[in-house]
Amino acid sequence: FTASLLLGTTLTISSNHWIMAWAGLEINTLAILPMISKSHHPRAIEAETKYFLTQATGSALLLFSSMTNAWQTGQWDITQLTNPTSCLILTSAIAMKLGLVPFHFWFPEVLQGTPLTTGLLLSTLMKFPPITLLYMTSPSLNPTVLTSMAILSTALGGWMGLNQTQIRKILAFSSISHLGWMTIIISYNPKLTLLNFYLYALMTTATFLTLHSTKASKLSTQMTTWTKAPTLNAALLLTLLSLAGLPPLTGFLPKWLIIQELTKQDMA
């Protein structure tokens, strides 16, 4: 399954043709499903079903948008997406695959029902192919739609995360919020989106692996784990602050650069 995941991701990020990109996304989805439902717990099965339905709909919309574009322009090249209707449908498809507002409902639920290691894959590796497609098509997409989605995602990710006690749900809303930052800048400076994604993936990986080793899944258990591994918990505190984007830490860098770029565009 890990080999299939890597194959699917590589296929999507290295393809020029829409059908190849779609095939890669499908392989990815099918490879992660057994990993989600590995525990055979009803909640895991529910998470798997929700994930499958959302990703299948996203893939179908992606294929539909590329077919509409090919029908209108005769182009199957990913960078040649010129039909406005196709661009709009593609934006919805990628938003659904990533979990951007208003297609975000599935992500916290799915993440809550999966083991921490699979949750890590869902939050980082599974977001990479759709972000690559967004990166490649960004010149054609409507900046107003992207900006609206991005602002809603950032605001909602922050607000909804406040009221949670489950660590995985908090991390899911953190992911939605970070994706908002990535989406708002993609039309103006796509390289910043990739920088933000790499740093987000790095910090999220550190957080998930620490939680996996301390076996903490609720905030209440997290309060008592510092006695077992004080150094690890101090590192986790710094990672979480970095994920929040506090100034002296790494997580602040992409936010600073994004705000700087938005001011250049007279948006901030």
PDB file of C-alpha atoms in Angstrom:
ATOM      1  CA  PHE A   1       0.000   0.000   0.000  1.00  0.00           C
ATOM      2  CA  THR A   2       2.891   2.363   0.754  1.00  0.00           C
ATOM      3  CA  ALA A   3       4.355   1.585  -2.678  1.00  0.00           C
ATOM      4  CA  SER A   4       0.968   2.374  -4.272  1.00  0.00           C
ATOM      5  CA  LEU A   5       0.800   5.653  -2.321  1.00  0.00           C
ATOM      6  CA  LEU A   6       4.214   6.682  -3.590  1.00  0.00           C
ATOM      7  CA  LEU A   7       3.324   5.560  -7.133  1.00  0.00           C
ATOM      8  CA  GLY A   8       0.046   7.529  -7.117  1.00  0.00           C
ATOM      9  CA  THR A   9       1.707  10.674  -5.749  1.00  0.00           C
ATOM     10  CA  THR A  10       4.612  10.460  -8.217  1.00  0.00           C
ATOM     11  CA  LEU A  11       2.254   9.833 -11.130  1.00  0.00           C
ATOM     12  CA  THR A  12       0.160  12.928 -10.343  1.00  0.00           C
ATOM     13  CA  ILE A  13       3.008  15.336  -9.606  1.00  0.00           C
ATOM     14  CA  SER A  14       4.991  14.338 -12.697  1.00  0.00           C
ATOM     15  CA  SER A  15       2.147  14.162 -15.244  1.00  0.00           C
ATOM     16  CA  ASN A  16       1.323  16.613 -18.013  1.00  0.00           C
ATOM     17  CA  HIS A  17      -1.863  14.889 -19.117  1.00  0.00           C
ATOM     18  CA  TRP A  18      -5.114  15.180 -17.131  1.00  0.00           C
ATOM     19  CA  ILE A  19      -5.914  11.451 -17.388  1.00  0.00           C
ATOM     20  CA  MET A  20      -2.551  10.515 -15.849  1.00  0.00           C
ATOM     21  CA  ALA A  21      -3.054  13.023 -13.033  1.00  0.00           C
ATOM     22  CA  TRP A  22      -6.527  11.609 -12.377  1.00  0.00           C
ATOM     23  CA  ALA A  23      -5.209   8.027 -12.399  1.00  0.00           C
ATOM     24  CA  GLY A  24      -2.541   8.983  -9.846  1.00  0.00           C
ATOM     25  CA  LEU A  25      -5.152  10.531  -7.536  1.00  0.00           C
ATOM     26  CA  GLU A  26      -7.317   7.397  -7.797  1.00  0.00           C
ATOM     27  CA  ILE A  27      -4.390   5.082  -6.978  1.00  0.00           C
ATOM     28  CA  ASN A  28      -3.632   7.308  -3.971  1.00  0.00           C
ATOM     29  CA  THR A  29      -7.200   7.142  -2.677  1.00  0.00           C
ATOM     30  CA  LEU A  30      -7.442   3.373  -3.072  1.00  0.00           C
ATOM     31  CA  ALA A  31      -4.070   2.845  -1.361  1.00  0.00           C
ATOM     32  CA  ILE A  32      -4.910   4.900   1.750  1.00  0.00           C
ATOM     33  CA  LEU A  33      -8.387   3.350   2.321  1.00  0.00           C
ATOM     34  CA  PRO A  34      -7.116   0.065   3.873  1.00  0.00           C
ATOM     35  CA  MET A  35      -4.755   2.075   6.075  1.00  0.00           C
ATOM     36  CA  ILE A  36      -7.673   4.112   7.453  1.00  0.00           C
ATOM     37  CA  SER A  37      -9.855   1.075   8.189  1.00  0.00           C
ATOM     38  CA  LYS A  38      -6.993  -1.106   9.492  1.00  0.00           C
ATOM     39  CA  SER A  39      -8.361  -1.265  13.070  1.00  0.00           C
ATOM     40  CA  HIS A  40     -11.849  -2.531  11.966  1.00  0.00           C
ATOM     41  CA  HIS A  41     -13.366  -0.179  14.538  1.00  0.00           C
ATOM     42  CA  PRO A  42     -16.797   1.239  13.507  1.00  0.00           C
ATOM     43  CA  ARG A  43     -15.380   4.783  13.685  1.00  0.00           C
ATOM     44  CA  ALA A  44     -12.506   3.808  11.362  1.00  0.00           C
ATOM     45  CA  ILE A  45     -14.933   2.255   8.864  1.00  0.00           C
ATOM     46  CA  GLU A  46     -17.052   5.418   9.019  1.00  0.00           C
ATOM     47  CA  ALA A  47     -13.950   7.556   8.405  1.00  0.00           C
ATOM     48  CA  GLU A  48     -12.974   5.339   5.463  1.00  0.00           C
ATOM     49  CA  THR A  49     -16.445   5.640   3.887  1.00  0.00           C
ATOM     50  CA  LYS A  50     -16.513   9.433   4.304  1.00  0.00           C
ATOM     51  CA  TYR A  51     -13.019   9.713   2.845  1.00  0.00           C
ATOM     52  CA  PHE A  52     -13.825   7.463  -0.106  1.00  0.00           C
ATOM     53  CA  LEU A  53     -17.037   9.304  -1.032  1.00  0.00           C
ATOM     54  CA  THR A  54     -15.418  12.747  -0.837  1.00  0.00           C
ATOM     55  CA  GLN A  55     -12.325  11.767  -2.805  1.00  0.00           C
ATOM     56  CA  ALA A  56     -14.360   9.916  -5.440  1.00  0.00           C
ATOM     57  CA  THR A  57     -16.562  13.001  -5.938  1.00  0.00           C
ATOM     58  CA  GLY A  58     -13.460  15.228  -6.128  1.00  0.00           C
ATOM     59  CA  SER A  59     -11.838  12.940  -8.713  1.00  0.00           C
ATOM     60  CA  ALA A  60     -15.040  12.774 -10.773  1.00  0.00           C
ATOM     61  CA  LEU A  61     -15.289  16.583 -10.806  1.00  0.00           C
ATOM     62  CA  LEU A  62     -11.606  16.836 -11.783  1.00  0.00           C
ATOM     63  CA  LEU A  63     -12.136  14.447 -14.685  1.00  0.00           C
ATOM     64  CA  PHE A  64     -15.317  16.295 -15.682  1.00  0.00           C
ATOM     65  CA  SER A  65     -13.530  19.679 -15.708  1.00  0.00           C
ATOM     66  CA  SER A  66     -10.629  18.348 -17.794  1.00  0.00           C
ATOM     67  CA  MET A  67     -13.031  16.653 -20.240  1.00  0.00           C
ATOM     68  CA  THR A  68     -15.060  19.866 -20.618  1.00  0.00           C
ATOM     69  CA  ASN A  69     -11.837  21.747 -21.306  1.00  0.00           C
ATOM     70  CA  ALA A  70     -10.678  19.137 -23.845  1.00  0.00           C
ATOM     71  CA  TRP A  71     -14.089  19.231 -25.517  1.00  0.00           C
ATOM     72  CA  GLN A  72     -13.959  23.038 -25.846  1.00  0.00           C
ATOM     73  CA  THR A  73     -10.250  23.532 -26.667  1.00  0.00           C
ATOM     74  CA  GLY A  74      -8.933  20.128 -27.800  1.00  0.00           C
ATOM     75  CA  GLN A  75      -6.187  20.322 -25.113  1.00  0.00           C
ATOM     76  CA  TRP A  76      -5.458  17.615 -22.537  1.00  0.00           C
ATOM     77  CA  ASP A  77      -2.405  19.437 -21.167  1.00  0.00           C
ATOM     78  CA  ILE A  78      -2.695  20.395 -17.472  1.00  0.00           C
ATOM     79  CA  THR A  79      -1.215  23.869 -18.009  1.00  0.00           C
ATOM     80  CA  GLN A  80      -3.627  24.640 -20.894  1.00  0.00           C
ATOM     81  CA  LEU A  81      -6.798  24.897 -18.811  1.00  0.00           C
ATOM     82  CA  THR A  82      -8.458  27.900 -20.475  1.00  0.00           C
ATOM     83  CA  ASN A  83     -12.206  27.275 -20.365  1.00  0.00           C
ATOM     84  CA  PRO A  84     -13.735  29.364 -17.467  1.00  0.00           C
ATOM     85  CA  THR A  85     -16.344  26.699 -16.572  1.00  0.00           C
ATOM     86  CA  SER A  86     -13.609  24.044 -16.378  1.00  0.00           C
ATOM     87  CA  CYS A  87     -11.531  26.331 -14.154  1.00  0.00           C
ATOM     88  CA  LEU A  88     -14.442  26.771 -11.746  1.00  0.00           C
ATOM     89  CA  ILE A  89     -15.211  23.038 -11.603  1.00  0.00           C
ATOM     90  CA  LEU A  90     -11.516  22.254 -11.114  1.00  0.00           C
ATOM     91  CA  THR A  91     -11.296  24.743  -8.231  1.00  0.00           C
ATOM     92  CA  SER A  92     -14.214  22.945  -6.508  1.00  0.00           C
ATOM     93  CA  ALA A  93     -12.650  19.522  -7.202  1.00  0.00           C
ATOM     94  CA  ILE A  94      -9.287  20.485  -5.703  1.00  0.00           C
ATOM     95  CA  ALA A  95     -10.974  22.253  -2.760  1.00  0.00           C
ATOM     96  CA  MET A  96     -12.909  19.038  -2.103  1.00  0.00           C
ATOM     97  CA  LYS A  97      -9.761  16.914  -2.266  1.00  0.00           C
ATOM     98  CA  LEU A  98      -7.827  19.249   0.039  1.00  0.00           C
ATOM     99  CA  GLY A  99     -10.634  20.002   2.489  1.00  0.00           C
ATOM    100  CA  LEU A 100     -10.941  23.740   1.870  1.00  0.00           C
ATOM    101  CA  VAL A 101     -14.061  25.603   3.063  1.00  0.00           C
ATOM    102  CA  PRO A 102     -16.911  25.016   2.009  1.00  0.00           C
ATOM    103  CA  PHE A 103     -15.865  21.379   1.335  1.00  0.00           C
ATOM    104  CA  HIS A 104     -14.075  20.933   4.671  1.00  0.00           C
ATOM    105  CA  PHE A 105     -16.651  18.960   6.709  1.00  0.00           C
ATOM    106  CA  TRP A 106     -15.158  15.537   5.973  1.00  0.00           C
ATOM    107  CA  PHE A 107     -11.588  16.240   7.052  1.00  0.00           C
ATOM    108  CA  PRO A 108     -11.855  16.628  10.886  1.00  0.00           C
ATOM    109  CA  GLU A 109     -14.228  13.634  11.037  1.00  0.00           C
ATOM    110  CA  VAL A 110     -11.940  11.419   8.959  1.00  0.00           C
ATOM    111  CA  LEU A 111      -8.800  12.445  10.850  1.00  0.00           C
ATOM    112  CA  GLN A 112     -10.511  11.748  14.186  1.00  0.00           C
ATOM    113  CA  GLY A 113     -11.367   8.198  13.082  1.00  0.00           C
ATOM    114  CA  THR A 114      -7.877   7.207  11.892  1.00  0.00           C
ATOM    115  CA  PRO A 115      -4.684   6.074  13.686  1.00  0.00           C
ATOM    116  CA  LEU A 116      -2.068   8.803  14.201  1.00  0.00           C
ATOM    117  CA  THR A 117       0.343   7.486  11.552  1.00  0.00           C
ATOM    118  CA  THR A 118      -2.395   7.338   8.898  1.00  0.00           C
ATOM    119  CA  GLY A 119      -3.578  10.762  10.073  1.00  0.00           C
ATOM    120  CA  LEU A 120      -0.076  12.032   9.370  1.00  0.00           C
ATOM    121  CA  LEU A 121      -0.239  10.668   5.808  1.00  0.00           C
ATOM    122  CA  LEU A 122      -3.687  12.235   5.287  1.00  0.00           C
ATOM    123  CA  SER A 123      -2.472  15.624   6.519  1.00  0.00           C
ATOM    124  CA  THR A 124       0.767  15.758   4.518  1.00  0.00           C
ATOM    125  CA  LEU A 125       1.373  13.268   1.674  1.00  0.00           C
ATOM    126  CA  MET A 126      -2.258  13.100   0.509  1.00  0.00           C
ATOM    127  CA  LYS A 127      -2.414  16.902   0.190  1.00  0.00           C
ATOM    128  CA  PHE A 128       0.655  17.076  -2.042  1.00  0.00           C
ATOM    129  CA  PRO A 129      -0.831  15.866  -5.391  1.00  0.00           C
ATOM    130  CA  PRO A 130      -3.866  18.248  -5.292  1.00  0.00           C
ATOM    131  CA  ILE A 131      -1.584  21.160  -4.310  1.00  0.00           C
ATOM    132  CA  THR A 132       0.690  20.301  -7.252  1.00  0.00           C
ATOM    133  CA  LEU A 133      -2.314  20.406  -9.615  1.00  0.00           C
ATOM    134  CA  LEU A 134      -3.356  23.736  -8.079  1.00  0.00           C
ATOM    135  CA  TYR A 135       0.210  25.013  -8.595  1.00  0.00           C
ATOM    136  CA  MET A 136       0.231  23.954 -12.266  1.00  0.00           C
ATOM    137  CA  THR A 137      -3.187  25.427 -13.085  1.00  0.00           C
ATOM    138  CA  SER A 138      -2.930  28.546 -10.859  1.00  0.00           C
ATOM    139  CA  PRO A 139      -2.450  31.070 -13.740  1.00  0.00           C
ATOM    140  CA  SER A 140      -5.836  30.039 -15.230  1.00  0.00           C
ATOM    141  CA  LEU A 141      -7.898  29.946 -12.018  1.00  0.00           C
ATOM    142  CA  ASN A 142     -10.148  32.775 -10.822  1.00  0.00           C
ATOM    143  CA  PRO A 143      -8.270  34.726  -8.091  1.00  0.00           C
ATOM    144  CA  THR A 144     -11.502  36.052  -6.527  1.00  0.00           C
ATOM    145  CA  VAL A 145     -12.892  32.542  -5.943  1.00  0.00           C
ATOM    146  CA  LEU A 146      -9.555  31.341  -4.547  1.00  0.00           C
ATOM    147  CA  THR A 147      -9.241  34.368  -2.256  1.00  0.00           C
ATOM    148  CA  SER A 148     -12.792  33.957  -0.908  1.00  0.00           C
ATOM    149  CA  MET A 149     -12.203  30.251  -0.191  1.00  0.00           C
ATOM    150  CA  ALA A 150      -8.838  31.020   1.395  1.00  0.00           C
ATOM    151  CA  ILE A 151     -10.159  33.718   3.758  1.00  0.00           C
ATOM    152  CA  LEU A 152     -13.071  31.486   4.822  1.00  0.00           C
ATOM    153  CA  SER A 153     -10.718  28.521   5.384  1.00  0.00           C
ATOM    154  CA  THR A 154      -8.267  30.538   7.475  1.00  0.00           C
ATOM    155  CA  ALA A 155     -11.030  32.064   9.624  1.00  0.00           C
ATOM    156  CA  LEU A 156     -13.023  28.855  10.044  1.00  0.00           C
ATOM    157  CA  GLY A 157      -9.919  26.748  10.739  1.00  0.00           C
ATOM    158  CA  GLY A 158      -8.985  29.111  13.559  1.00  0.00           C
ATOM    159  CA  TRP A 159     -12.467  29.433  15.084  1.00  0.00           C
ATOM    160  CA  MET A 160     -13.513  25.792  14.933  1.00  0.00           C
ATOM    161  CA  GLY A 161     -10.214  24.618  16.406  1.00  0.00           C
ATOM    162  CA  LEU A 162     -10.805  26.664  19.575  1.00  0.00           C
ATOM    163  CA  ASN A 163     -13.642  24.516  20.864  1.00  0.00           C
ATOM    164  CA  GLN A 164     -11.974  21.088  20.520  1.00  0.00           C
ATOM    165  CA  THR A 165     -10.543  18.693  23.082  1.00  0.00           C
ATOM    166  CA  GLN A 166      -9.423  16.005  20.613  1.00  0.00           C
ATOM    167  CA  ILE A 167      -5.878  16.678  19.397  1.00  0.00           C
ATOM    168  CA  ARG A 168      -6.486  15.166  15.937  1.00  0.00           C
ATOM    169  CA  LYS A 169      -9.455  17.458  15.352  1.00  0.00           C
ATOM    170  CA  ILE A 170      -7.386  20.487  16.371  1.00  0.00           C
ATOM    171  CA  LEU A 171      -4.689  19.409  13.904  1.00  0.00           C
ATOM    172  CA  ALA A 172      -7.356  18.957  11.202  1.00  0.00           C
ATOM    173  CA  PHE A 173      -8.601  22.529  11.690  1.00  0.00           C
ATOM    174  CA  SER A 174      -4.976  23.720  11.758  1.00  0.00           C
ATOM    175  CA  SER A 175      -4.546  22.019   8.370  1.00  0.00           C
ATOM    176  CA  ILE A 176      -7.656  23.774   6.964  1.00  0.00           C
ATOM    177  CA  SER A 177      -6.320  27.108   8.197  1.00  0.00           C
ATOM    178  CA  HIS A 178      -2.853  26.523   6.682  1.00  0.00           C
ATOM    179  CA  LEU A 179      -4.422  25.503   3.366  1.00  0.00           C
ATOM    180  CA  GLY A 180      -6.215  28.861   3.398  1.00  0.00           C
ATOM    181  CA  TRP A 181      -2.851  30.649   3.585  1.00  0.00           C
ATOM    182  CA  MET A 182      -1.515  28.491   0.741  1.00  0.00           C
ATOM    183  CA  THR A 183      -4.543  29.131  -1.480  1.00  0.00           C
ATOM    184  CA  ILE A 184      -4.622  32.921  -1.068  1.00  0.00           C
ATOM    185  CA  ILE A 185      -1.113  33.375  -2.436  1.00  0.00           C
ATOM    186  CA  ILE A 186      -1.147  30.767  -5.243  1.00  0.00           C
ATOM    187  CA  SER A 187      -2.352  33.189  -7.945  1.00  0.00           C
ATOM    188  CA  TYR A 188       0.336  35.765  -7.132  1.00  0.00           C
ATOM    189  CA  ASN A 189       3.394  33.801  -6.032  1.00  0.00           C
ATOM    190  CA  PRO A 190       2.975  29.999  -6.305  1.00  0.00           C
ATOM    191  CA  LYS A 191       6.488  29.331  -4.944  1.00  0.00           C
ATOM    192  CA  LEU A 192       5.389  30.703  -1.571  1.00  0.00           C
ATOM    193  CA  THR A 193       2.561  28.150  -1.554  1.00  0.00           C
ATOM    194  CA  LEU A 194       5.085  25.343  -1.926  1.00  0.00           C
ATOM    195  CA  LEU A 195       7.352  26.826   0.767  1.00  0.00           C
ATOM    196  CA  ASN A 196       4.350  27.055   3.117  1.00  0.00           C
ATOM    197  CA  PHE A 197       3.368  23.469   2.305  1.00  0.00           C
ATOM    198  CA  TYR A 198       6.859  22.068   2.926  1.00  0.00           C
ATOM    199  CA  LEU A 199       7.187  23.836   6.271  1.00  0.00           C
ATOM    200  CA  TYR A 200       3.631  22.860   7.264  1.00  0.00           C
ATOM    201  CA  ALA A 201       4.369  19.203   6.366  1.00  0.00           C
ATOM    202  CA  LEU A 202       7.592  19.289   8.402  1.00  0.00           C
ATOM    203  CA  MET A 203       5.925  20.747  11.515  1.00  0.00           C
ATOM    204  CA  THR A 204       2.866  18.481  11.258  1.00  0.00           C
ATOM    205  CA  THR A 205       5.100  15.414  10.887  1.00  0.00           C
ATOM    206  CA  ALA A 206       7.009  16.400  14.029  1.00  0.00           C
ATOM    207  CA  THR A 207       3.731  16.911  15.936  1.00  0.00           C
ATOM    208  CA  PHE A 208       2.132  13.630  14.833  1.00  0.00           C
ATOM    209  CA  LEU A 209       5.253  11.561  15.525  1.00  0.00           C
ATOM    210  CA  THR A 210       5.611  13.094  19.012  1.00  0.00           C
ATOM    211  CA  LEU A 211       1.950  12.362  19.780  1.00  0.00           C
ATOM    212  CA  HIS A 212       2.425   8.831  18.457  1.00  0.00           C
ATOM    213  CA  SER A 213       5.334   8.190  20.817  1.00  0.00           C
ATOM    214  CA  THR A 214       3.569   9.722  23.855  1.00  0.00           C
ATOM    215  CA  LYS A 215       0.299   7.974  22.862  1.00  0.00           C
ATOM    216  CA  ALA A 216      -1.725  11.133  23.551  1.00  0.00           C
ATOM    217  CA  SER A 217      -4.956  11.718  21.651  1.00  0.00           C
ATOM    218  CA  LYS A 218      -6.810  14.108  24.012  1.00  0.00           C
ATOM    219  CA  LEU A 219      -5.729  17.390  25.558  1.00  0.00           C
ATOM    220  CA  SER A 220      -6.380  15.948  29.035  1.00  0.00           C
ATOM    221  CA  THR A 221      -3.861  13.093  28.490  1.00  0.00           C
ATOM    222  CA  GLN A 222      -1.401  15.544  26.952  1.00  0.00           C
ATOM    223  CA  MET A 223      -1.330  17.444  30.263  1.00  0.00           C
ATOM    224  CA  THR A 224       0.066  14.447  32.132  1.00  0.00           C
ATOM    225  CA  THR A 225       2.539  13.155  29.512  1.00  0.00           C
ATOM    226  CA  TRP A 226       5.238  15.707  30.360  1.00  0.00           C
ATOM    227  CA  THR A 227       6.252  13.618  33.385  1.00  0.00           C
ATOM    228  CA  LYS A 228       7.112  10.684  31.080  1.00  0.00           C
ATOM    229  CA  ALA A 229       9.126  12.582  28.461  1.00  0.00           C
ATOM    230  CA  PRO A 230       9.854  16.196  29.490  1.00  0.00           C
ATOM    231  CA  THR A 231      12.306  16.929  26.648  1.00  0.00           C
ATOM    232  CA  LEU A 232       9.968  15.557  23.997  1.00  0.00           C
ATOM    233  CA  ASN A 233       7.102  17.598  25.388  1.00  0.00           C
ATOM    234  CA  ALA A 234       9.168  20.776  25.437  1.00  0.00           C
ATOM    235  CA  ALA A 235       9.995  20.133  21.765  1.00  0.00           C
ATOM    236  CA  LEU A 236       6.285  19.515  21.080  1.00  0.00           C
ATOM    237  CA  LEU A 237       5.426  22.860  22.687  1.00  0.00           C
ATOM    238  CA  LEU A 238       7.867  24.645  20.356  1.00  0.00           C
ATOM    239  CA  THR A 239       6.545  22.723  17.324  1.00  0.00           C
ATOM    240  CA  LEU A 240       2.958  23.662  18.169  1.00  0.00           C
ATOM    241  CA  LEU A 241       3.909  27.319  18.612  1.00  0.00           C
ATOM    242  CA  SER A 242       5.703  27.148  15.264  1.00  0.00           C
ATOM    243  CA  LEU A 243       2.594  25.592  13.688  1.00  0.00           C
ATOM    244  CA  ALA A 244       0.614  28.519  15.113  1.00  0.00           C
ATOM    245  CA  GLY A 245       3.030  30.892  13.346  1.00  0.00           C
ATOM    246  CA  LEU A 246       4.606  32.753  16.264  1.00  0.00           C
ATOM    247  CA  PRO A 247       7.362  35.204  15.247  1.00  0.00           C
ATOM    248  CA  PRO A 248      10.735  33.789  16.287  1.00  0.00           C
ATOM    249  CA  LEU A 249       9.828  30.283  15.046  1.00  0.00           C
ATOM    250  CA  THR A 250       9.891  28.722  11.554  1.00  0.00           C
ATOM    251  CA  GLY A 251       6.098  28.745  11.071  1.00  0.00           C
ATOM    252  CA  PHE A 252       6.108  32.547  11.041  1.00  0.00           C
ATOM    253  CA  LEU A 253       8.320  32.727   7.925  1.00  0.00           C
ATOM    254  CA  PRO A 254       5.723  31.712   5.262  1.00  0.00           C
ATOM    255  CA  LYS A 255       3.026  33.892   6.887  1.00  0.00           C
ATOM    256  CA  TRP A 256       5.347  36.892   6.901  1.00  0.00           C
ATOM    257  CA  LEU A 257       6.315  36.369   3.252  1.00  0.00           C
ATOM    258  CA  ILE A 258       2.664  35.814   2.231  1.00  0.00           C
ATOM    259  CA  ILE A 259       1.501  39.000   3.995  1.00  0.00           C
ATOM    260  CA  GLN A 260       4.395  40.887   2.371  1.00  0.00           C
ATOM    261  CA  GLU A 261       3.392  39.607  -1.072  1.00  0.00           C
ATOM    262  CA  LEU A 262      -0.300  40.414  -0.473  1.00  0.00           C
ATOM    263  CA  THR A 263       0.633  43.989   0.488  1.00  0.00           C
ATOM    264  CA  LYS A 264       2.489  44.281  -2.814  1.00  0.00           C
ATOM    265  CA  GLN A 265      -0.728  43.216  -4.527  1.00  0.00           C
ATOM    266  CA  ASP A 266      -2.670  45.864  -2.497  1.00  0.00           C
ATOM    267  CA  MET A 267      -4.714  43.138  -0.825  1.00  0.00           C
ATOM    268  CA  ALA A 268      -3.665  43.339   2.817  1.00  0.00           C
TER     269      ALA A 268
END
